[in-house]
XYZ file of C-alpha atoms in Angstrom:
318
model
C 54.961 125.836 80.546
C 52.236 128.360 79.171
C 48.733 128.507 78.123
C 47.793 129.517 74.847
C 44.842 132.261 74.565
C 43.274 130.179 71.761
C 43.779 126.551 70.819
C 46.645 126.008 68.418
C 47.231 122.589 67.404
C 45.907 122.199 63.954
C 45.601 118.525 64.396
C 44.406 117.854 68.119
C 41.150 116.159 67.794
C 40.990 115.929 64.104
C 38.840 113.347 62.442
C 39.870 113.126 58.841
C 37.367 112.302 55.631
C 36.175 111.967 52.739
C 32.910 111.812 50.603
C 31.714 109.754 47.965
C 28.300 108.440 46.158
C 27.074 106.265 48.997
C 29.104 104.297 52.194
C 29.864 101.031 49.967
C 31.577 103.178 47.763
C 33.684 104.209 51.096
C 34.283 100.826 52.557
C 35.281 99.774 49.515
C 38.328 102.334 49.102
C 38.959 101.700 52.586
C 39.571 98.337 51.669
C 42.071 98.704 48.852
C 43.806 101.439 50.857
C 44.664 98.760 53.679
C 45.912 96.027 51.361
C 44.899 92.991 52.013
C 46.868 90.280 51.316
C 45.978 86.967 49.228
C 45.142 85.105 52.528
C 43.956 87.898 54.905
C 40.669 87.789 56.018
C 37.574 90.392 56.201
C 35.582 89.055 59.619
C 31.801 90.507 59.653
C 28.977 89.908 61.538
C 26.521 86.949 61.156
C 23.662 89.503 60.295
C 23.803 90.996 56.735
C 20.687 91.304 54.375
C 20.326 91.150 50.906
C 17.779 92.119 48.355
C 17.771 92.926 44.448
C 17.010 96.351 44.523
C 19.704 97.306 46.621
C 22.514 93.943 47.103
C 24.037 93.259 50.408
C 25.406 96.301 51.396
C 28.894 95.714 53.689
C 29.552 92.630 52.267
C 29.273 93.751 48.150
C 32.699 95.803 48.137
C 34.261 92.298 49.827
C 33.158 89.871 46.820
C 34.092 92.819 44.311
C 37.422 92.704 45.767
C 37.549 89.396 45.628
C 38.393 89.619 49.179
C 38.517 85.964 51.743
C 36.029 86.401 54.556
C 34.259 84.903 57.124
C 31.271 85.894 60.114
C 31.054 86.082 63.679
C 28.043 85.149 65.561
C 25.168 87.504 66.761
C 22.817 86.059 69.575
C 18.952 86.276 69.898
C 19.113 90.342 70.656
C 21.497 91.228 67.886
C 24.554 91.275 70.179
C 28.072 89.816 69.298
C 29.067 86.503 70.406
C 32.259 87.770 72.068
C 33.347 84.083 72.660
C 32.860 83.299 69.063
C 34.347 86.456 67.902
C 37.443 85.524 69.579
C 37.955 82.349 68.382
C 37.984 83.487 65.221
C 40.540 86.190 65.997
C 42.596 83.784 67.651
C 42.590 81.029 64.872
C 42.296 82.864 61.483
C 44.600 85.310 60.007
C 41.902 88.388 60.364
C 43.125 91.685 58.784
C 39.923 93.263 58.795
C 37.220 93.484 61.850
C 33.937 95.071 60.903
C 31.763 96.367 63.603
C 28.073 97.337 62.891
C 25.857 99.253 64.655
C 22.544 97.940 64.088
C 19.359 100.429 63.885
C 21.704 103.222 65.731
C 22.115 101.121 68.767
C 25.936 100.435 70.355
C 26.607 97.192 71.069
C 26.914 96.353 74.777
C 30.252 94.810 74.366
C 31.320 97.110 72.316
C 34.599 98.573 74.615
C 34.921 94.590 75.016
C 34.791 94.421 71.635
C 37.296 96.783 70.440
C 39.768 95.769 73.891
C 40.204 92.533 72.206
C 40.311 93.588 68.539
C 43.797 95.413 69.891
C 45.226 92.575 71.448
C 45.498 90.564 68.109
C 46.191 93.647 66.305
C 43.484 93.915 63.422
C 42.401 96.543 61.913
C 38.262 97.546 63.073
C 36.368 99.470 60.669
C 32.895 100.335 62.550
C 29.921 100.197 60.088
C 27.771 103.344 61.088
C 25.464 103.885 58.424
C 22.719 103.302 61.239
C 24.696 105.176 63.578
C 25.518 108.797 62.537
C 24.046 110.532 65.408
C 24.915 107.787 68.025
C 28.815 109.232 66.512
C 28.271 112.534 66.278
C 25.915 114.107 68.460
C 26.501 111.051 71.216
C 29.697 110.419 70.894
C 29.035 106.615 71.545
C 30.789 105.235 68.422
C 33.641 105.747 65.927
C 36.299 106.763 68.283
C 37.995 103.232 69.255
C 38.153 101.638 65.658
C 40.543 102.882 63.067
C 37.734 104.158 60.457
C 34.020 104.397 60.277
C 31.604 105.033 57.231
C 28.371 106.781 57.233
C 25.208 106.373 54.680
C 23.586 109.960 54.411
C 20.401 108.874 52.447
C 19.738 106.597 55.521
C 19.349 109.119 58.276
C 18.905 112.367 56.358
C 16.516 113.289 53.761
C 18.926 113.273 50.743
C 18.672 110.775 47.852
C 22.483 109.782 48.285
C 26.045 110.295 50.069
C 28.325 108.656 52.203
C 31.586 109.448 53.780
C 34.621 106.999 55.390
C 36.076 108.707 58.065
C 39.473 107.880 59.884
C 40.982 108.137 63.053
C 44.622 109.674 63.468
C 46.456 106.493 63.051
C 44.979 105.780 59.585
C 45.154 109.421 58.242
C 47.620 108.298 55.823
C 44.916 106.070 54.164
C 43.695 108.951 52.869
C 46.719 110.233 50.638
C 45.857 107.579 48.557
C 42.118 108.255 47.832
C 42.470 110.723 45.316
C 44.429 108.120 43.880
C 41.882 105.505 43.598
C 38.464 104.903 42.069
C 36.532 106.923 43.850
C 33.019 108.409 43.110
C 32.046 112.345 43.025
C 30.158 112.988 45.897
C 27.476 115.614 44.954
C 25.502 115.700 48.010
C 24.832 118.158 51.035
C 27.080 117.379 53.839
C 25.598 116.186 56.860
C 26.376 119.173 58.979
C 24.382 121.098 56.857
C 21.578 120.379 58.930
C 21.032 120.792 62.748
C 22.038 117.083 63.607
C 21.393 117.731 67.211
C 18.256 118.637 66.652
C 17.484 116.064 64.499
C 19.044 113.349 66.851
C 16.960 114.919 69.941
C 13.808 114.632 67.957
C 14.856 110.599 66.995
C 15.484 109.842 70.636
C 11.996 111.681 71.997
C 10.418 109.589 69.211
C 11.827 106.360 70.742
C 11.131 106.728 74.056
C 7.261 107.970 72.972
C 7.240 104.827 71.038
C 8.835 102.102 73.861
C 5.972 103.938 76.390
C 3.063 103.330 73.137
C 4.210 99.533 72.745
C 3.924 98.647 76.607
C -0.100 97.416 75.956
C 1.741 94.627 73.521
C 3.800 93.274 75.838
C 3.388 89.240 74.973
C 2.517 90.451 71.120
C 5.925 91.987 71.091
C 9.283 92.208 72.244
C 11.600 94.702 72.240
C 14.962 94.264 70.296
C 16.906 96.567 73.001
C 14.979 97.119 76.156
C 16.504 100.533 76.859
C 17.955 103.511 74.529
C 21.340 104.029 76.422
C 22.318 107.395 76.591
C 23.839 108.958 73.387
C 22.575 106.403 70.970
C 20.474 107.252 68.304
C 17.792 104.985 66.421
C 17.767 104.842 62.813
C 14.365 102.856 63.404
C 13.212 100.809 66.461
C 13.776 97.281 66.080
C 10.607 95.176 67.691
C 10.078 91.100 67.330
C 6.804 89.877 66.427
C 6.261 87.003 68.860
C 2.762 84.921 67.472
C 1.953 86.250 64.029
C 3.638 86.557 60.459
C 5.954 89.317 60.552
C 5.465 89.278 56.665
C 1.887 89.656 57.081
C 2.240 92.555 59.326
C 4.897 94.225 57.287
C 2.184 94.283 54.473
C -0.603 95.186 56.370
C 1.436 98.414 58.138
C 2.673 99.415 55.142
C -0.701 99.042 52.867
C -2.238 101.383 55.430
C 0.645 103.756 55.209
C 2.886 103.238 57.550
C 6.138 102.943 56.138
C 7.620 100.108 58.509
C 10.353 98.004 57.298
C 12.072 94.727 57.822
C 15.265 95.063 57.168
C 17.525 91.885 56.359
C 15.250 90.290 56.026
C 16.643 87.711 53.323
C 20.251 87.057 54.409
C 22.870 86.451 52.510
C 23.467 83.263 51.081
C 26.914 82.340 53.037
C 25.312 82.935 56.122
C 24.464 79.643 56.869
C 21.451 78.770 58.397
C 22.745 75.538 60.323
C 25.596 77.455 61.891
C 24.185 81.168 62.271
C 20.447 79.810 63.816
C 19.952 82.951 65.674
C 21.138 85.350 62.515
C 17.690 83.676 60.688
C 15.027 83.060 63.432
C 15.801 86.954 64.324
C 15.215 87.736 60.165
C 12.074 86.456 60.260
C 10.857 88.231 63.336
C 11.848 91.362 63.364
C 10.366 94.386 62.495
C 11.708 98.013 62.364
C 9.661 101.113 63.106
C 10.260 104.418 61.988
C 10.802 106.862 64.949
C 12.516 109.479 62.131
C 12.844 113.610 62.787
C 9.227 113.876 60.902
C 6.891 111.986 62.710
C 5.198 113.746 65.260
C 3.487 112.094 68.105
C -0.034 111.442 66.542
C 1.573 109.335 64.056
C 3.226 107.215 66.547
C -0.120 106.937 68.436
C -1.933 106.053 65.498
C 0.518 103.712 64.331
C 1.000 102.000 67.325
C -3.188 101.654 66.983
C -2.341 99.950 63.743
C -0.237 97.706 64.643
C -2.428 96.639 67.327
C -5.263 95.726 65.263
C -3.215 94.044 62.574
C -2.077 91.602 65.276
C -5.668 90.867 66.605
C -6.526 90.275 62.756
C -3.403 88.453 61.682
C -4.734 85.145 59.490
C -0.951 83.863 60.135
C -0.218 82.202 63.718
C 3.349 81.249 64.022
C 4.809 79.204 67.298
């Protein structure tokens, strides 16, 4: 046996991809590529928003395909319901599992998660259009599904672009792209830009933040209580405990801060009798924006904000 000089094997470590408009567009192709049939199911998580500016995201290329699906349970902190999760896998005929990574942040039971997913042999597309840098700078994500998708507008300052990216055993998925009805993707590439430094400057930003929100402890909680190593917020996810999260959201926002809370509406098949977690945690939570151009003052003073709009709030909620 010898050692090569240089690497030589043109496809050791590969990921494959493609671009298009935006990662809806990508899921979508994804999804005709695998070919579902009539009574396949698409399995998603209990925790998908909609709104009329921009639909509901993951779940729009599944009604446009006309595609049978169904949702797994999230619990109080955004976390799969594993038990739930396989239930479902053991009782429906799931061709599709979809995996999202909320705000950047890797689910806990994710290896768990994807352990199980082989055993009844679906295919796991991981939803990363939160978690770009948690895949590429940490490493944290993308590797034990089959594809992933990314949403460039939503971590980088570009107006559009996403990509669906595949590991080796779906490569051939990809032969029949070109085929399909895909859109032009006219958009910088995200290594264009230094995504490590980008990512390092998201991370610093959380941590500032998480030290900044300690004085409303019993105002607030926090979504995740620690940033594991290699993830990468797209935002920081807090929960308002004893005021209108609306109110707040107004009040930030009016002051210019540009706070968001996202799924906030959920879709309508996500029940609120059977999913009551999914819509108690809509209507509580609130995402910050700990983004590669704030600096530290504007944390400080936003945290300030935030502060004082609580100790105003006209809205009491139990």
């Amino acid at each position: 046996m010898s050692i090569n000089k240089t690497p030589s094997r043109p496809n050791n470590y590969v990921r494959h991809f493609r671009a298009f408009a935006n990662a809806r567009s990508a899921f979508k192709v994804f999804l005709q590529a695998v070919s579902l049939k009539p009574e396949e199911i698409v399995l998603l998580p209990a925790y998908i928003g909609w709104s009329p500016n921009e639909g509901s995201g993951v779940l729009d290329p599944v009604s446009e395909l006309n595609l049978k699906h169904a949702f797994y349970k999230m619990d109080s902190r955004l976390c799969i319901d594993v038990d739930d999760l396989e239930r479902l896998l053991k009782t429906l005929p799931v061709r599709v599992l979809v995996v999202i990574h909320y705000f950047g942040y890797v689910d806990p039971s994710y290896d768990e998660v994807m352990s199980i997913a082989r055993r009844y042999g679906v295919v796991v597309l991981e939803d990363e259009a939160h978690a770009m840098f948690t895949d590429l700078i940490g490493g944290c994500s993308g590797r034990l599904g089959d594809a992933c998708i990314f949403s460039l507008h939503k971590m980088l300052p570009v107006n559009d672009g996403g990509m669906l990216v595949v590991n080796d055993d779906y490569r051939g998925i990809l032969d029949s792209v070109d085929h399909l009805d895909s859109v032009k993707f006219k958009c910088k590439l995200p290594w264009q830009f230094d995504l490590e430094r980008i990512a390092n400057a998201r991370v610093e930003n959380a941590h500032r933040l998480q030290k900044l929100l300690e004085p409303l402890s019993g105002e607030i909680d926090l979504l995740r209580n620690d940033l594991p190593c290699g993830n990468v917020p797209q935002t920081y996810p807090i929960i308002i405990r004893n005021v209108s999260r609306d109110e707040l959201y107004f009040e930030m926002n009016n002051a210019g801060f540009g706070v968001v809370s996202l799924y906030h509406t959920l879709v309508d098949s996500i029940h609120k009798h059977e999913f009551t977690e999914s819509h108690r945690l809509s209507h509580v939570m609130l995402n910050l924006p700990v983004h590669q151009d704030v600096c530290p003052q504007d944390l400080y003073d936003m945290v300030n904000k935030l502060n004082e709009a609580i100790k105003a709030s006209s809205i009491r909620v139990e």
